[in-house]
PDB file of C-alpha atoms in Angstrom:
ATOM      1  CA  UNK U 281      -5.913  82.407 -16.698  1.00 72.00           C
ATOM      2  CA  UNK U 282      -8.248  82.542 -13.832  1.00 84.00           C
ATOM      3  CA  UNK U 283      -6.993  82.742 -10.329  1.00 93.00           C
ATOM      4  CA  UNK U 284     -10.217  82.153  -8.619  1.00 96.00           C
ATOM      5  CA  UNK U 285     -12.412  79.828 -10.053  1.00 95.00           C
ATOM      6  CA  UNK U 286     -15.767  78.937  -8.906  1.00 96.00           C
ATOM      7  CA  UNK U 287     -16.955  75.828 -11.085  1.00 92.00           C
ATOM      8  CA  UNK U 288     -20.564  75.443 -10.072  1.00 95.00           C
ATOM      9  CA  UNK U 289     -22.531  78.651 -12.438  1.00 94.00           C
ATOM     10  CA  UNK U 290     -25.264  77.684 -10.300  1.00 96.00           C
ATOM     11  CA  UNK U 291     -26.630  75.514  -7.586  1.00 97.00           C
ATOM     12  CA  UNK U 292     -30.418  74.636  -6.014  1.00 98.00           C
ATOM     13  CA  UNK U 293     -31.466  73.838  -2.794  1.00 98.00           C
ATOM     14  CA  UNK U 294     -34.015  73.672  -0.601  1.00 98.00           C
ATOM     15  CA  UNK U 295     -35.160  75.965   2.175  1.00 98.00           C
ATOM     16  CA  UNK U 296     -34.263  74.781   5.099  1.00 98.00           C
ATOM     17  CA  UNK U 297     -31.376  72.466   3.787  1.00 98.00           C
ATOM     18  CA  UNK U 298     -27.308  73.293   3.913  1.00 98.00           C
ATOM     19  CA  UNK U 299     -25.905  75.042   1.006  1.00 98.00           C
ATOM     20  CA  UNK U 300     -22.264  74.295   0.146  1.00 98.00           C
ATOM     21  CA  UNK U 301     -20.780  77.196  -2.286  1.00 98.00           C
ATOM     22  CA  UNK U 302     -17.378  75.964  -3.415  1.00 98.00           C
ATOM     23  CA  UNK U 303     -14.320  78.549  -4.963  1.00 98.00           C
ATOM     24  CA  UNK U 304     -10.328  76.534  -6.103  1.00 98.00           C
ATOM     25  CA  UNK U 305      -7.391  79.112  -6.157  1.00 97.00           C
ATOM     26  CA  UNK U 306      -4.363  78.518  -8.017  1.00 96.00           C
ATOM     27  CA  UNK U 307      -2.158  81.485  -6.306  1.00 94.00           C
ATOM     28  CA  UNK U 308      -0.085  79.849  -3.328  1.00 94.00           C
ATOM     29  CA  UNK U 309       0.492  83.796  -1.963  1.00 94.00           C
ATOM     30  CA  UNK U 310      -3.122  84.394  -1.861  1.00 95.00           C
ATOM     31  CA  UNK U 311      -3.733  85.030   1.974  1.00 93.00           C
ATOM     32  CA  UNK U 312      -6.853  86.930   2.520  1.00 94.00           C
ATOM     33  CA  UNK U 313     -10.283  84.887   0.894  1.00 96.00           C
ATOM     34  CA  UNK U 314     -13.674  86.929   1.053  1.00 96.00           C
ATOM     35  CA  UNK U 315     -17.311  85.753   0.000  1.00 97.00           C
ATOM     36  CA  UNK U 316     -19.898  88.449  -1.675  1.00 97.00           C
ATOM     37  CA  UNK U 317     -23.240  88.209  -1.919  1.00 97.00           C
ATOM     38  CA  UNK U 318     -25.096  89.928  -5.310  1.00 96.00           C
ATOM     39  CA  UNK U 319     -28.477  90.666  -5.882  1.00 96.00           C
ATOM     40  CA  UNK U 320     -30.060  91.322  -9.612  1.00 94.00           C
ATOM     41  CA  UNK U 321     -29.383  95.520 -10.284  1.00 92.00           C
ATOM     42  CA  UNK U 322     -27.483  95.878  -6.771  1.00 95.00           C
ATOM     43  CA  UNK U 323     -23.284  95.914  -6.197  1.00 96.00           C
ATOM     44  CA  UNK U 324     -21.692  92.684  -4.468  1.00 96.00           C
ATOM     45  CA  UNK U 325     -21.786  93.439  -0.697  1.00 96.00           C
ATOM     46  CA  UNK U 326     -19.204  91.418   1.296  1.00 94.00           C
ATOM     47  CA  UNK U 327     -20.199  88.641   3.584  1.00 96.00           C
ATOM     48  CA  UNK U 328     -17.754  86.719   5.335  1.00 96.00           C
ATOM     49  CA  UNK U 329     -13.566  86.877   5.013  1.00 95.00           C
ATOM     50  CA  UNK U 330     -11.017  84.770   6.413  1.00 96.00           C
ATOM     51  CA  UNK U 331      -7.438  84.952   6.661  1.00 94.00           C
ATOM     52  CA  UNK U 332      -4.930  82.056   5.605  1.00 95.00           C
ATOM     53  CA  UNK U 333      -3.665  81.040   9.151  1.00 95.00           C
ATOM     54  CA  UNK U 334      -7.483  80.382   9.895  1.00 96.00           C
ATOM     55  CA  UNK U 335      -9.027  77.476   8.409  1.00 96.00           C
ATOM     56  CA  UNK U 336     -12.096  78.192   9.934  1.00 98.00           C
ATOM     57  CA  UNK U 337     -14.769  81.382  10.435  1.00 98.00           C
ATOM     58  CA  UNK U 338     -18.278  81.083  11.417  1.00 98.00           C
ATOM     59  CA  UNK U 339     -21.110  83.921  11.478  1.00 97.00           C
ATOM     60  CA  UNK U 340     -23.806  83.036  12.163  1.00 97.00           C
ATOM     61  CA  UNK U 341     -25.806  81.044   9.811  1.00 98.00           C
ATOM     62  CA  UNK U 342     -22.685  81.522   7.078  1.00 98.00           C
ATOM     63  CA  UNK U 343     -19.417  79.625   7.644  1.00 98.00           C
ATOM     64  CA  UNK U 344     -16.334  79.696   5.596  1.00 98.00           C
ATOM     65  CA  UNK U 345     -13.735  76.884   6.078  1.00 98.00           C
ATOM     66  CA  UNK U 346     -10.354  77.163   4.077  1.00 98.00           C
ATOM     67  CA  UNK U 347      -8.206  74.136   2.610  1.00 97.00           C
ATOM     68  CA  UNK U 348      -5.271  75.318   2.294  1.00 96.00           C
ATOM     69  CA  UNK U 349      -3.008  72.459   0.857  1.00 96.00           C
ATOM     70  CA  UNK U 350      -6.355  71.882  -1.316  1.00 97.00           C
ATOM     71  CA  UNK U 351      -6.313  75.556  -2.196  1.00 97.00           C
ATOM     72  CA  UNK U 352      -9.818  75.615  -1.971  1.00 98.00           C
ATOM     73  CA  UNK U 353     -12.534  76.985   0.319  1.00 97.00           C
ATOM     74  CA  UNK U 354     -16.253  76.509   0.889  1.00 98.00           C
ATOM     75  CA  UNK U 355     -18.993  78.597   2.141  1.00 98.00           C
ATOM     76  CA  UNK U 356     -21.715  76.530   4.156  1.00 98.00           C
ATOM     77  CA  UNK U 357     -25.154  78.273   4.888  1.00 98.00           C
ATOM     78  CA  UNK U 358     -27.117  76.702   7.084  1.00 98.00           C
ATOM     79  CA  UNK U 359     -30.345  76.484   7.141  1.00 98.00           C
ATOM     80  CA  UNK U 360     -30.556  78.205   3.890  1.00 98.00           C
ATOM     81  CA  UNK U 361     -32.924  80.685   2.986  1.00 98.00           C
ATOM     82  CA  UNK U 362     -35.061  81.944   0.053  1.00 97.00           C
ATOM     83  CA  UNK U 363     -33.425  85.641   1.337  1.00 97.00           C
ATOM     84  CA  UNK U 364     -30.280  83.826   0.215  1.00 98.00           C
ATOM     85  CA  UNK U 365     -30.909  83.667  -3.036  1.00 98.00           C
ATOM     86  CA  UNK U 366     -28.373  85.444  -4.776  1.00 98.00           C
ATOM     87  CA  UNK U 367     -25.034  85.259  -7.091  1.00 97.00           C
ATOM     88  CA  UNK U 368     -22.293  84.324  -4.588  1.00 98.00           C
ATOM     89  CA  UNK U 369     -18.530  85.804  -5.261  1.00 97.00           C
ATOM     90  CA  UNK U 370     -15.236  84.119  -4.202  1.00 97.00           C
ATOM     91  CA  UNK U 371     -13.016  86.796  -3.899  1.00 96.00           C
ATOM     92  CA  UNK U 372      -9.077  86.539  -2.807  1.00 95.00           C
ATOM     93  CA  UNK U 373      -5.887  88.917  -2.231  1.00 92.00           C
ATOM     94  CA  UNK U 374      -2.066  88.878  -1.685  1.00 91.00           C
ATOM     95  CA  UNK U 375      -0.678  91.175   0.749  1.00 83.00           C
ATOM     96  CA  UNK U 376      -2.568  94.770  -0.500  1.00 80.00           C
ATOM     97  CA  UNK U 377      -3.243  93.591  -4.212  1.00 87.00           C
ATOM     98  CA  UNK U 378      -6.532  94.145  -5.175  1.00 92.00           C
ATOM     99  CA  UNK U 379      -9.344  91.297  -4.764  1.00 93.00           C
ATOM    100  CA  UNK U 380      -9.292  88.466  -7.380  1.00 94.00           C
ATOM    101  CA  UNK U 381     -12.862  87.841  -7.966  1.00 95.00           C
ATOM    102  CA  UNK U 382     -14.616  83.896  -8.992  1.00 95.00           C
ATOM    103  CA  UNK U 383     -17.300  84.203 -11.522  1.00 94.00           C
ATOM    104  CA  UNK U 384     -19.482  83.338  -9.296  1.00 95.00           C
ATOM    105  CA  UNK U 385     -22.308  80.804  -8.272  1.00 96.00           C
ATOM    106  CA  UNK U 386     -26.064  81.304  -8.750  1.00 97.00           C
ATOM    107  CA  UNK U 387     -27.899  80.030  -5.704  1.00 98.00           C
ATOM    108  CA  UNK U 388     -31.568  79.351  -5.712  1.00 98.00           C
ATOM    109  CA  UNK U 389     -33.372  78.769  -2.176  1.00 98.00           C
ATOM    110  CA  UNK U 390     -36.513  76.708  -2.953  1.00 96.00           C
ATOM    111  CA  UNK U 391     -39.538  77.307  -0.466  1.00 91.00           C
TER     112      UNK U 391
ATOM    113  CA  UNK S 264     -23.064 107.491   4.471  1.00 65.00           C
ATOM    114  CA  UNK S 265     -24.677 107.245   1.366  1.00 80.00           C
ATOM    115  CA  UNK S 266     -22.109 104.103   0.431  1.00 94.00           C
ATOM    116  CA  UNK S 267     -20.452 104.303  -2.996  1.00 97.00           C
ATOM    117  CA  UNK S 268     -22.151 106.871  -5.155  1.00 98.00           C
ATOM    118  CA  UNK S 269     -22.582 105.494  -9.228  1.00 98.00           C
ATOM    119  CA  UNK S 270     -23.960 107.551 -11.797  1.00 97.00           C
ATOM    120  CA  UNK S 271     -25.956 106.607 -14.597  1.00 98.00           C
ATOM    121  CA  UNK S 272     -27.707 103.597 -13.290  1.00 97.00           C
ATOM    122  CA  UNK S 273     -27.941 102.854 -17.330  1.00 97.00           C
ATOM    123  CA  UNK S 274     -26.336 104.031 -20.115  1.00 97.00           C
ATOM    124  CA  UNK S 275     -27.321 103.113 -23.502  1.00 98.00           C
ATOM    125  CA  UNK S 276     -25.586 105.032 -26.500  1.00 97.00           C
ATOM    126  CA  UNK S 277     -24.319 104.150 -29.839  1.00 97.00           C
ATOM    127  CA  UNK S 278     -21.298 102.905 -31.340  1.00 97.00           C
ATOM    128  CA  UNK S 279     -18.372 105.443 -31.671  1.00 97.00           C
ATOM    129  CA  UNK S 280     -20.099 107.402 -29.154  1.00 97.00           C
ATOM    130  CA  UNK S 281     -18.318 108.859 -25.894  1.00 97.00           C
ATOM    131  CA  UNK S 282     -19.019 107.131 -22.468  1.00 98.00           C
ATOM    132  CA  UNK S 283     -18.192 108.353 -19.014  1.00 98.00           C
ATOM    133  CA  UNK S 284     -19.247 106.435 -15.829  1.00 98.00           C
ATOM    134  CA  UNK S 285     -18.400 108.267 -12.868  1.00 98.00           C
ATOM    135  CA  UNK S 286     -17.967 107.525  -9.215  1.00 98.00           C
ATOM    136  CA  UNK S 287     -18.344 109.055  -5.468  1.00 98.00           C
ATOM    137  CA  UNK S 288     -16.179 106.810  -2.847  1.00 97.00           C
ATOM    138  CA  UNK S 289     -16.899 106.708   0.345  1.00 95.00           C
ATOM    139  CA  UNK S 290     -15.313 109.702   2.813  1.00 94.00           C
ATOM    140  CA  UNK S 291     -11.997 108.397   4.032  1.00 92.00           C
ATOM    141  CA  UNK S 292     -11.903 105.189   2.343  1.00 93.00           C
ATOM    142  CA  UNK S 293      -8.418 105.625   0.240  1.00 92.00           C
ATOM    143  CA  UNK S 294      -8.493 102.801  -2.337  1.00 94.00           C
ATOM    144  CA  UNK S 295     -10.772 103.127  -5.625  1.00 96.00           C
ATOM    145  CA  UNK S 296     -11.356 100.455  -7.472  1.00 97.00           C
ATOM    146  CA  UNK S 297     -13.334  99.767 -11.327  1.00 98.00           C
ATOM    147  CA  UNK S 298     -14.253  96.486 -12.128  1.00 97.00           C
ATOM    148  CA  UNK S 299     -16.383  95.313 -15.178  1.00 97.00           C
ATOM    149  CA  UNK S 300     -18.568  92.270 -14.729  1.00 95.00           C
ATOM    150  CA  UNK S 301     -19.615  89.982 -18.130  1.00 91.00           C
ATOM    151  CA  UNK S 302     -21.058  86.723 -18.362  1.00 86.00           C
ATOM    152  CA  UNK S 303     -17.675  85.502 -20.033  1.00 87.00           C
ATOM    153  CA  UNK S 304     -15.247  87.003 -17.662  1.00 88.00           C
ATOM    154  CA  UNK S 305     -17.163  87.717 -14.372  1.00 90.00           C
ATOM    155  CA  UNK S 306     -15.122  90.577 -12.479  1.00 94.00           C
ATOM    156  CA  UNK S 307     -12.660  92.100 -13.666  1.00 94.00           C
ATOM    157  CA  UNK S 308     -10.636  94.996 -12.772  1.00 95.00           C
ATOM    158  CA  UNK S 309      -9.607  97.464 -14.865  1.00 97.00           C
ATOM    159  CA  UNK S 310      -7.720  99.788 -12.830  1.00 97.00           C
ATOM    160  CA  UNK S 311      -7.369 100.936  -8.782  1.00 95.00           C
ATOM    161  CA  UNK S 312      -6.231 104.017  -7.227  1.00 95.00           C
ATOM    162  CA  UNK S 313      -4.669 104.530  -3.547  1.00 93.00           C
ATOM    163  CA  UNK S 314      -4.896 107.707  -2.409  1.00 93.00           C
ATOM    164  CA  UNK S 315      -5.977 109.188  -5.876  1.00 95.00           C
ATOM    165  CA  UNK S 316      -3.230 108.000  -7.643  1.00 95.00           C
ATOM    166  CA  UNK S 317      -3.770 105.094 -10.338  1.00 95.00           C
ATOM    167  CA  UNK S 318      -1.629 102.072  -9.353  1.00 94.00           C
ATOM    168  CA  UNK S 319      -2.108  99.539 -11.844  1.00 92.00           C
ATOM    169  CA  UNK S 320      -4.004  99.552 -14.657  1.00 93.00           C
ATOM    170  CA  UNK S 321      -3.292  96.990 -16.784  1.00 92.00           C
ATOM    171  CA  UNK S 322      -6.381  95.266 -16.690  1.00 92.00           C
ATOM    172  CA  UNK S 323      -7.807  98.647 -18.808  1.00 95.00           C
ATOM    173  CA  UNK S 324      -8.530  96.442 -22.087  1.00 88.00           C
ATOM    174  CA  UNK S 325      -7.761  98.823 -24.807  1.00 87.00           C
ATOM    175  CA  UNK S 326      -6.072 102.666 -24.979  1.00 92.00           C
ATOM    176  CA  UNK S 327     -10.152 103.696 -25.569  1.00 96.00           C
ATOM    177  CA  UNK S 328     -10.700 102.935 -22.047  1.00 97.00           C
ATOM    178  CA  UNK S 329      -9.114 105.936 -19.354  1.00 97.00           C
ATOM    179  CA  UNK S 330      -9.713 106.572 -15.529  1.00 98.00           C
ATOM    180  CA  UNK S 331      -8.985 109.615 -13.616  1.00 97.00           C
ATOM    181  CA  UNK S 332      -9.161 110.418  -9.972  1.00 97.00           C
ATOM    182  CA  UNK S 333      -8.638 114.283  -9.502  1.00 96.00           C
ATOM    183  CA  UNK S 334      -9.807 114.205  -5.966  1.00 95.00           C
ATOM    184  CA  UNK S 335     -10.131 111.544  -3.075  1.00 94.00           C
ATOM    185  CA  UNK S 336     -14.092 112.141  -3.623  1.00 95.00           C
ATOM    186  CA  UNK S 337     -14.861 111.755  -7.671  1.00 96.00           C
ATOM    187  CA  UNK S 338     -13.986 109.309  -9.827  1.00 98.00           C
ATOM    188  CA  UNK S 339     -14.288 108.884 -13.654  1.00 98.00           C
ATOM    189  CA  UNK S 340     -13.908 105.693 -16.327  1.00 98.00           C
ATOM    190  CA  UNK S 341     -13.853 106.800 -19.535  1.00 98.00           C
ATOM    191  CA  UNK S 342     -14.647 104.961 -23.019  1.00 97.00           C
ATOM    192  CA  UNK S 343     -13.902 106.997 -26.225  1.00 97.00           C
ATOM    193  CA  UNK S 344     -14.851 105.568 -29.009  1.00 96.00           C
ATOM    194  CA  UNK S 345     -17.485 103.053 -27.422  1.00 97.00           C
ATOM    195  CA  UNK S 346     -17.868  99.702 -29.148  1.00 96.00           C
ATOM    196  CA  UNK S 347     -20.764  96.801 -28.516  1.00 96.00           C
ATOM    197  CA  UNK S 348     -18.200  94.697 -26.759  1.00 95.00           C
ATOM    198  CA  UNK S 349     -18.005  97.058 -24.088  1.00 96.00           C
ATOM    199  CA  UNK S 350     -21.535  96.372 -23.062  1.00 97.00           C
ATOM    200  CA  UNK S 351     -20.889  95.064 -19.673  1.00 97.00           C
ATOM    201  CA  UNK S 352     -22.007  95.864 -15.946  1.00 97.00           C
ATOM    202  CA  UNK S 353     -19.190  98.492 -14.713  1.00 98.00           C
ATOM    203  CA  UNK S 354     -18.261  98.652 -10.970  1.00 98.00           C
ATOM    204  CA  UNK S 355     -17.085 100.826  -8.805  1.00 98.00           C
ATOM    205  CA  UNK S 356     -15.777 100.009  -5.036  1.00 97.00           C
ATOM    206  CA  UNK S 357     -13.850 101.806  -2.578  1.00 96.00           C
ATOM    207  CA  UNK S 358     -12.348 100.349   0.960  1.00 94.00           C
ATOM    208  CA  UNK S 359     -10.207 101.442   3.672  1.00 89.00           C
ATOM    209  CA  UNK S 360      -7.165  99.388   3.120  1.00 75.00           C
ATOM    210  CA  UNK S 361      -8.468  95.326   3.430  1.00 64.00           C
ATOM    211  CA  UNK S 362     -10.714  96.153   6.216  1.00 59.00           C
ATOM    212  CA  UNK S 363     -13.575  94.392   5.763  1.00 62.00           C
ATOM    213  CA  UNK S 364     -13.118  94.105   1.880  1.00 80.00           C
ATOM    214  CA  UNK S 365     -14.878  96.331  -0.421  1.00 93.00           C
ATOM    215  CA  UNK S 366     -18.038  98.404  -0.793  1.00 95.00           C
ATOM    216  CA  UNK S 367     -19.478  98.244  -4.226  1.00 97.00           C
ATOM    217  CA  UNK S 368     -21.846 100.583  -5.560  1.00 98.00           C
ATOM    218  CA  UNK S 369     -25.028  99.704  -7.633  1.00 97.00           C
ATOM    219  CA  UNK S 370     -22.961  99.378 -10.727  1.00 98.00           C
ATOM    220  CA  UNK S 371     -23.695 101.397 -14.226  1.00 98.00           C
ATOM    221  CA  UNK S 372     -25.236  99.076 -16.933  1.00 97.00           C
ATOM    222  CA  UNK S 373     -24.141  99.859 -20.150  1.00 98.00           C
ATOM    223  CA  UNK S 374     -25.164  99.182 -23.852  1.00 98.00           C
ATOM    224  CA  UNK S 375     -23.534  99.775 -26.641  1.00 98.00           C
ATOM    225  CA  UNK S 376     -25.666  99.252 -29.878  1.00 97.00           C
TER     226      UNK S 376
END
């Protein structure tokens, strides 16, 4: 059964515009959440993480906020870019278990 | 540094056939990770190793699939006898504990026909 689930396969926007990335966990020990980025033949690189007693972290143009009672978190680019087109990766860890990886959302910047 | 190190980029062979992926860490990073992406499944790991020794691998699918770490800089994931539902994108990733998550490398593409 899947821990991390990202629901959305895939998700358009404009340039310009916010996009909203969403990822639901079901694992209430889960306390470290991480968002990677994937371009077509490269690795995921990591992006932005936050920790549980956050429910906020912000760099620059990428912001993560965390719901905990929800268990769910968002990623929020803004403005997006057509650079930002990529396969986005919820990612999330207990303690020093490995990551728990989403299956991930297709984003598509439109100039 | 070169960042994590994957060799082949592609690997297509045939069915019954012996695959090994192998894998260069990054220096001083002391947690190896595999992980296989598919369009069913997304990622999913197969097995980790801190400080060279394998801690869990139950997430290995079948006793055809083996890792080995001899040393804290090579890495291998082996598939004997391949089968076309291995075909699959096969990660490797390394970090130094949770610190700043993971670095991936380019991944090995393989095919199994």
């Amino acid at each position: 059964d899947q821990q991390v689930k990202q629901n959305s396969p895939s998700l358009s926007v404009q340039e310009g515009r916010i996009s909203i990335l969403n990822c639901d966990y079901t694992n209430s020990m889960f306390d470290y959440f991480l968002w990677y980025k994937k371009y077509p033949a490269e690795g995921p690189t990591f992006l932005i993480s936050i920790s549980s007693i956050k429910d906020k972290n912000e760099d620059g143009r990428f912001t993560v906020f965390l719901n905990k009672s929800a268990k769910h978190l968002s990623l929020h680019i803004v403005p997006s870019q057509p650079g930002d087109s990529a396969v986005y990766f919820c990612a999330a860890a207990s303690g020093n278990t490995p990551l728990v990886f989403g299956k991930g959302t297709r984003l598509s910047v439109i100039a | 540094d070169a960042g994590v190190i994957q060799s082949p980029r592609h690997e297509v062979t045939e069915m019954g056939q012996e695959v090994t992926l192998r894998c260069k860490p990054i220096s001083g990073h002391n947690s190896l990770f595999w992980y296989r992406q598919t369009m069913m499944r997304g990622l999913e790991l197969l097995i980790y190793f801190n400080n060279n020794v394998p801690i869990d691998d139950s997430g290995m699918p079948e006793d055809r699939f083996s890792a080995k770490m001899p040393n804290a800089s090579f890495s291998t994931l082996k598939i004997q006898p391949s089968e076309p539902r291995d075909s699959a994108v096969y990660f490797c990733a390394s970090s130094l504990y949770r610190v700043g998550g993971y670095t991936f490398g380019s991944g090995t593409r393989l095919t199994v026909v």
